[in-house]
Amino acid sequence: MKRILIVAIVVCIGARCEQRQDRFQSPRERMVQTQIVDRGVRDTSTLRAMRTVPRHEFVPLEWRGNAYDDSPLPIGYDQTISQPYIVAFMTEVIKPRKGQRVLEIGTGSGYQAAVLAEIVDTVCTVELLPELAASSAERLKHLGYRNVVVRQGDGYLGWPEYAPYDAIIVTAAADVIPKPLIEQLKDGGIMVIPVGSLEIVQSLTLVKKLGKEVTTETVLPVRFVPLVHPR
Ligand code: SAH
């Protein structure tokens, strides 16, 4: 009798957990279909990652109900988590694969890092604000992302210790393409970075490195918070 009772309680708790997980599953599925697939993102690993990562865990409690909306959201400290479509677009465009190491500049909430971590082997991510670096590291750990390393520092300098990277993704707008990031890119590597000032529309720019040659190509007008030069 006692054993039956214990089993019943365990089953009950399990069901409640699942219910909690499922609460956001249909808005998440709808987000992927209407905001991402319908706008042309096709890479299967990107779509799988967008369907998997619980975006509501990366936004402040008061914004949880809007976590799957078609927009960026505030994450505190005047920073934002990017619009889901932009996250998916930037992920697809760097062609992430298993076995790769990717550098992200601008950890913010940790959402983009989690999306990448679903696909590649290691994500190294740099955040300037100590509070956000600490909270995103804690969140990623809590959610079980053991292949992400977070560092507080100036992203203009990259993260030389783990270089070279197969790909680099910058999620704040830089006034110039930082030289250290080009140096830390693998031969044959690719970087996606918004370039331009806050006042005008910025250009999402693809940077490819092949031997000594570096090519750039703009792919999308975007608006990001600035990549700040720390004093
Ligand atoms: N990728 C994030 C959103 C990034 S918002 C997410 O998925 O939630 C841009 C982030 O870049 C902010 O958190 C901001 O603090 C950070 N940032 C600004 N300047 C920086 C710099 N020089 N180095 C590293 N991070 C910087």
CSV table of C-alpha atoms and ligand atoms in Angstrom, one decimal:
chain,number,residue,atom,x,y,z
A,1,MET,CA,0.0,0.0,0.0
A,2,LYS,CA,2.8,2.4,1.0
A,3,ARG,CA,4.7,1.6,-2.2
A,4,ILE,CA,1.6,2.3,-4.3
A,5,LEU,CA,1.1,5.6,-2.6
A,6,ILE,CA,4.7,6.6,-3.2
A,7,VAL,CA,4.4,5.6,-6.9
A,8,ALA,CA,1.2,7.6,-7.2
A,9,ILE,CA,2.8,10.7,-5.7
A,10,VAL,CA,5.9,10.4,-8.0
A,11,VAL,CA,3.6,10.0,-11.1
A,12,CYS,CA,1.6,13.1,-10.0
A,13,ILE,CA,4.7,15.2,-9.6
A,14,GLY,CA,6.0,14.0,-13.0
A,15,ALA,CA,2.7,14.9,-14.6
A,16,ARG,CA,2.8,18.4,-13.1
A,17,CYS,CA,6.4,18.9,-14.3
A,18,GLU,CA,5.4,17.9,-17.8
A,19,GLN,CA,2.4,20.2,-17.7
A,20,ARG,CA,4.6,23.1,-16.8
A,21,GLN,CA,7.0,22.3,-19.6
A,22,ASP,CA,4.1,22.0,-22.1
A,23,ARG,CA,2.5,25.3,-21.2
A,24,PHE,CA,4.7,27.1,-23.7
A,25,GLN,CA,5.1,24.4,-26.3
A,26,SER,CA,2.3,25.4,-28.6
A,27,PRO,CA,3.2,29.2,-28.5
A,28,ARG,CA,6.8,28.1,-29.2
A,29,GLU,CA,5.7,25.9,-32.1
A,30,ARG,CA,3.6,28.7,-33.5
A,31,MET,CA,6.5,31.1,-33.2
A,32,VAL,CA,8.7,28.8,-35.2
A,33,GLN,CA,6.1,28.2,-37.9
A,34,THR,CA,4.8,31.7,-38.4
A,35,GLN,CA,7.8,33.9,-37.6
A,36,ILE,CA,10.7,31.7,-38.7
A,37,VAL,CA,9.7,28.9,-41.2
A,38,ASP,CA,7.2,31.2,-43.1
A,39,ARG,CA,9.9,33.8,-43.5
A,40,GLY,CA,12.3,31.4,-45.1
A,41,VAL,CA,14.5,29.8,-42.5
A,42,ARG,CA,15.1,26.2,-43.6
A,43,ASP,CA,18.1,24.8,-41.7
A,44,THR,CA,16.8,21.8,-39.8
A,45,SER,CA,19.2,22.0,-36.9
A,46,THR,CA,18.4,25.7,-36.4
A,47,LEU,CA,14.6,25.0,-36.5
A,48,ARG,CA,15.1,22.1,-34.1
A,49,ALA,CA,17.0,24.3,-31.7
A,50,MET,CA,14.4,27.1,-31.9
A,51,ARG,CA,11.7,24.5,-31.1
A,52,THR,CA,13.7,23.1,-28.1
A,53,VAL,CA,15.1,26.1,-26.2
A,54,PRO,CA,12.5,27.4,-23.6
A,55,ARG,CA,12.7,31.1,-24.5
A,56,HIS,CA,10.3,32.0,-21.6
A,57,GLU,CA,13.1,31.0,-19.2
A,58,PHE,CA,15.3,33.8,-20.7
A,59,VAL,CA,13.0,36.7,-20.2
A,60,PRO,CA,12.1,38.5,-16.9
A,61,LEU,CA,9.0,37.1,-15.1
A,62,GLU,CA,6.9,40.1,-16.0
A,63,TRP,CA,7.5,39.5,-19.8
A,64,ARG,CA,7.0,35.7,-19.7
A,65,GLY,CA,3.6,35.9,-21.3
A,66,ASN,CA,5.2,37.7,-24.3
A,67,ALA,CA,8.2,35.4,-24.6
A,68,TYR,CA,7.1,34.0,-28.0
A,69,ASP,CA,6.0,37.3,-29.5
A,70,ASP,CA,7.5,38.5,-32.7
A,71,SER,CA,9.7,41.2,-31.1
A,72,PRO,CA,12.7,41.8,-28.9
A,73,LEU,CA,12.0,42.2,-25.2
A,74,PRO,CA,13.7,44.0,-22.3
A,75,ILE,CA,16.1,42.0,-20.1
A,76,GLY,CA,17.1,44.8,-17.8
A,77,TYR,CA,20.1,47.1,-17.8
A,78,ASP,CA,18.8,48.8,-21.0
A,79,GLN,CA,19.5,45.6,-22.9
A,80,THR,CA,17.2,43.3,-25.0
A,81,ILE,CA,16.8,39.7,-26.0
A,82,SER,CA,16.6,39.7,-29.8
A,83,GLN,CA,13.5,39.0,-31.9
A,84,PRO,CA,13.2,35.2,-32.4
A,85,TYR,CA,13.4,35.6,-36.2
A,86,ILE,CA,16.7,37.4,-35.9
A,87,VAL,CA,18.1,34.8,-33.6
A,88,ALA,CA,17.1,32.0,-36.1
A,89,PHE,CA,18.4,34.0,-39.1
A,90,MET,CA,21.8,34.7,-37.5
A,91,THR,CA,22.1,31.0,-36.4
A,92,GLU,CA,21.2,29.7,-39.9
A,93,VAL,CA,23.6,32.0,-41.6
A,94,ILE,CA,26.7,30.8,-39.8
A,95,LYS,CA,25.9,27.2,-40.8
A,96,PRO,CA,26.4,25.7,-37.3
A,97,ARG,CA,27.3,22.0,-37.1
A,98,LYS,CA,28.2,19.4,-34.5
A,99,GLY,CA,31.9,19.4,-33.7
A,100,GLN,CA,32.3,23.2,-34.0
A,101,ARG,CA,33.3,25.9,-31.5
A,102,VAL,CA,31.5,29.2,-31.8
A,103,LEU,CA,32.1,32.5,-30.1
A,104,GLU,CA,29.2,34.8,-29.3
A,105,ILE,CA,29.7,38.5,-28.3
A,106,GLY,CA,26.9,39.9,-26.2
A,107,THR,CA,25.6,37.1,-24.0
A,108,GLY,CA,22.6,39.2,-22.7
A,109,SER,CA,20.1,36.7,-21.4
A,110,GLY,CA,22.0,33.7,-22.8
A,111,TYR,CA,19.2,32.7,-25.2
A,112,GLN,CA,21.3,32.9,-28.4
A,113,ALA,CA,24.0,31.0,-26.7
A,114,ALA,CA,21.5,28.2,-25.7
A,115,VAL,CA,20.2,28.0,-29.3
A,116,LEU,CA,23.8,27.5,-30.6
A,117,ALA,CA,24.6,25.1,-27.8
A,118,GLU,CA,21.8,22.8,-29.0
A,119,ILE,CA,23.8,22.4,-32.3
A,120,VAL,CA,27.5,22.9,-31.9
A,121,ASP,CA,30.0,21.3,-29.4
A,122,THR,CA,31.1,24.4,-27.5
A,123,VAL,CA,29.8,28.0,-27.2
A,124,CYS,CA,32.1,30.7,-25.7
A,125,THR,CA,30.2,33.8,-25.0
A,126,VAL,CA,31.4,37.2,-23.7
A,127,GLU,CA,29.3,39.8,-21.9
A,128,LEU,CA,30.4,43.3,-20.8
A,129,LEU,CA,27.9,43.8,-17.9
A,130,PRO,CA,28.9,41.8,-14.9
A,131,GLU,CA,25.3,41.4,-13.7
A,132,LEU,CA,24.2,39.9,-17.0
A,133,ALA,CA,27.3,37.7,-17.3
A,134,ALA,CA,26.5,36.2,-13.9
A,135,SER,CA,22.8,35.8,-14.4
A,136,SER,CA,23.1,34.2,-17.8
A,137,ALA,CA,25.8,31.8,-16.6
A,138,GLU,CA,23.6,30.8,-13.7
A,139,ARG,CA,20.5,30.4,-16.0
A,140,LEU,CA,22.4,28.3,-18.6
A,141,LYS,CA,23.8,26.1,-15.9
A,142,HIS,CA,20.4,25.6,-14.3
A,143,LEU,CA,18.9,24.7,-17.7
A,144,GLY,CA,21.6,22.1,-18.2
A,145,TYR,CA,23.7,23.7,-20.9
A,146,ARG,CA,27.1,22.3,-19.9
A,147,ASN,CA,28.8,23.2,-23.3
A,148,VAL,CA,28.5,27.0,-22.8
A,149,VAL,CA,31.3,29.1,-21.1
A,150,VAL,CA,30.4,32.6,-20.2
A,151,ARG,CA,33.0,35.3,-19.5
A,152,GLN,CA,32.6,38.9,-18.4
A,153,GLY,CA,34.7,41.2,-20.6
A,154,ASP,CA,35.0,43.4,-23.6
A,155,GLY,CA,33.7,41.6,-26.7
A,156,TYR,CA,35.7,43.9,-29.0
A,157,LEU,CA,38.7,41.9,-27.9
A,158,GLY,CA,37.1,38.5,-28.5
A,159,TRP,CA,38.2,35.5,-26.3
A,160,PRO,CA,41.7,34.5,-27.5
A,161,GLU,CA,42.1,31.6,-25.1
A,162,TYR,CA,39.6,29.4,-27.0
A,163,ALA,CA,40.5,30.7,-30.5
A,164,PRO,CA,40.3,29.9,-33.4
A,165,TYR,CA,36.5,29.7,-33.8
A,166,ASP,CA,34.6,28.0,-36.6
A,167,ALA,CA,32.1,30.9,-36.4
A,168,ILE,CA,31.5,34.2,-34.5
A,169,ILE,CA,28.1,35.7,-33.9
A,170,VAL,CA,28.0,39.3,-32.5
A,171,THR,CA,24.6,40.3,-31.1
A,172,ALA,CA,25.2,44.0,-30.5
A,173,ALA,CA,26.0,46.7,-33.2
A,174,ALA,CA,29.6,47.5,-33.7
A,175,ASP,CA,30.9,50.7,-35.2
A,176,VAL,CA,33.6,48.8,-37.0
A,177,ILE,CA,34.3,45.1,-37.5
A,178,PRO,CA,36.7,44.4,-34.6
A,179,LYS,CA,40.2,43.2,-35.8
A,180,PRO,CA,40.7,40.7,-32.9
A,181,LEU,CA,37.5,38.9,-34.0
A,182,ILE,CA,38.8,38.5,-37.6
A,183,GLU,CA,42.1,37.2,-36.2
A,184,GLN,CA,40.3,34.7,-33.9
A,185,LEU,CA,38.2,33.3,-36.8
A,186,LYS,CA,39.4,30.0,-38.3
A,187,ASP,CA,40.6,29.9,-41.9
A,188,GLY,CA,37.4,29.2,-43.7
A,189,GLY,CA,35.4,30.6,-40.8
A,190,ILE,CA,32.4,32.9,-40.9
A,191,MET,CA,31.2,35.8,-38.7
A,192,VAL,CA,27.8,37.6,-38.6
A,193,ILE,CA,27.8,41.1,-37.1
A,194,PRO,CA,25.5,44.1,-37.1
A,195,VAL,CA,27.6,47.1,-38.2
A,196,GLY,CA,26.5,50.7,-37.8
A,197,SER,CA,25.4,53.3,-35.2
A,198,LEU,CA,22.2,53.2,-33.1
A,199,GLU,CA,20.7,56.2,-34.8
A,200,ILE,CA,20.5,54.7,-38.3
A,201,VAL,CA,19.5,51.3,-39.5
A,202,GLN,CA,22.5,48.9,-39.1
A,203,SER,CA,23.6,46.3,-41.6
A,204,LEU,CA,23.8,42.7,-40.6
A,205,THR,CA,27.1,41.8,-42.2
A,206,LEU,CA,28.6,38.5,-43.1
A,207,VAL,CA,32.4,38.3,-42.8
A,208,LYS,CA,34.2,35.3,-44.4
A,209,LYS,CA,37.9,34.6,-43.9
A,210,LEU,CA,39.7,32.5,-46.5
A,211,GLY,CA,43.5,32.5,-46.2
A,212,LYS,CA,44.6,36.1,-46.1
A,213,GLU,CA,41.4,37.2,-47.8
A,214,VAL,CA,38.5,38.7,-45.8
A,215,THR,CA,35.2,39.4,-47.6
A,216,THR,CA,32.2,41.2,-46.3
A,217,GLU,CA,28.6,41.2,-47.5
A,218,THR,CA,25.6,42.9,-46.0
A,219,VAL,CA,22.5,40.7,-45.7
A,220,LEU,CA,19.8,42.4,-43.7
A,221,PRO,CA,18.9,45.8,-42.2
A,222,VAL,CA,18.7,45.4,-38.5
A,223,ARG,CA,18.5,47.4,-35.2
A,224,PHE,CA,20.6,46.2,-32.3
A,225,VAL,CA,21.7,47.8,-29.0
A,226,PRO,CA,25.3,49.1,-29.4
A,227,LEU,CA,28.4,47.1,-28.7
A,228,VAL,CA,29.9,49.5,-26.1
A,229,HIS,CA,33.5,50.5,-25.9
A,230,PRO,CA,34.2,50.3,-22.1
A,231,ARG,CA,36.1,53.2,-20.7
B,1,SAH,N1,22.4,37.6,-27.4
B,1,SAH,C1,21.6,38.2,-26.4
B,1,SAH,C2,21.1,39.6,-26.6
B,1,SAH,C3,22.2,40.6,-26.7
B,1,SAH,S1,21.8,42.2,-26.3
B,1,SAH,C4,20.5,37.3,-26.0
B,1,SAH,O1,20.3,36.2,-26.6
B,1,SAH,O2,19.8,37.6,-25.0
B,1,SAH,C5,23.5,42.8,-26.5
B,1,SAH,C6,24.4,42.5,-25.3
B,1,SAH,O3,25.7,42.9,-25.6
B,1,SAH,C7,24.0,43.2,-24.0
B,1,SAH,O4,23.8,42.3,-23.0
B,1,SAH,C8,25.2,44.1,-23.8
B,1,SAH,O5,25.5,44.3,-22.4
B,1,SAH,C9,26.3,43.4,-24.5
B,1,SAH,N2,27.5,44.2,-24.8
B,1,SAH,C10,27.5,45.6,-25.2
B,1,SAH,N3,28.8,45.9,-25.4
B,1,SAH,C11,29.5,44.8,-25.2
B,1,SAH,C12,31.0,44.6,-25.3
B,1,SAH,N4,31.8,45.6,-25.6
B,1,SAH,N5,31.4,43.4,-25.0
B,1,SAH,C13,30.5,42.4,-24.7
B,1,SAH,N6,29.2,42.5,-24.5
B,1,SAH,C14,28.7,43.8,-24.8
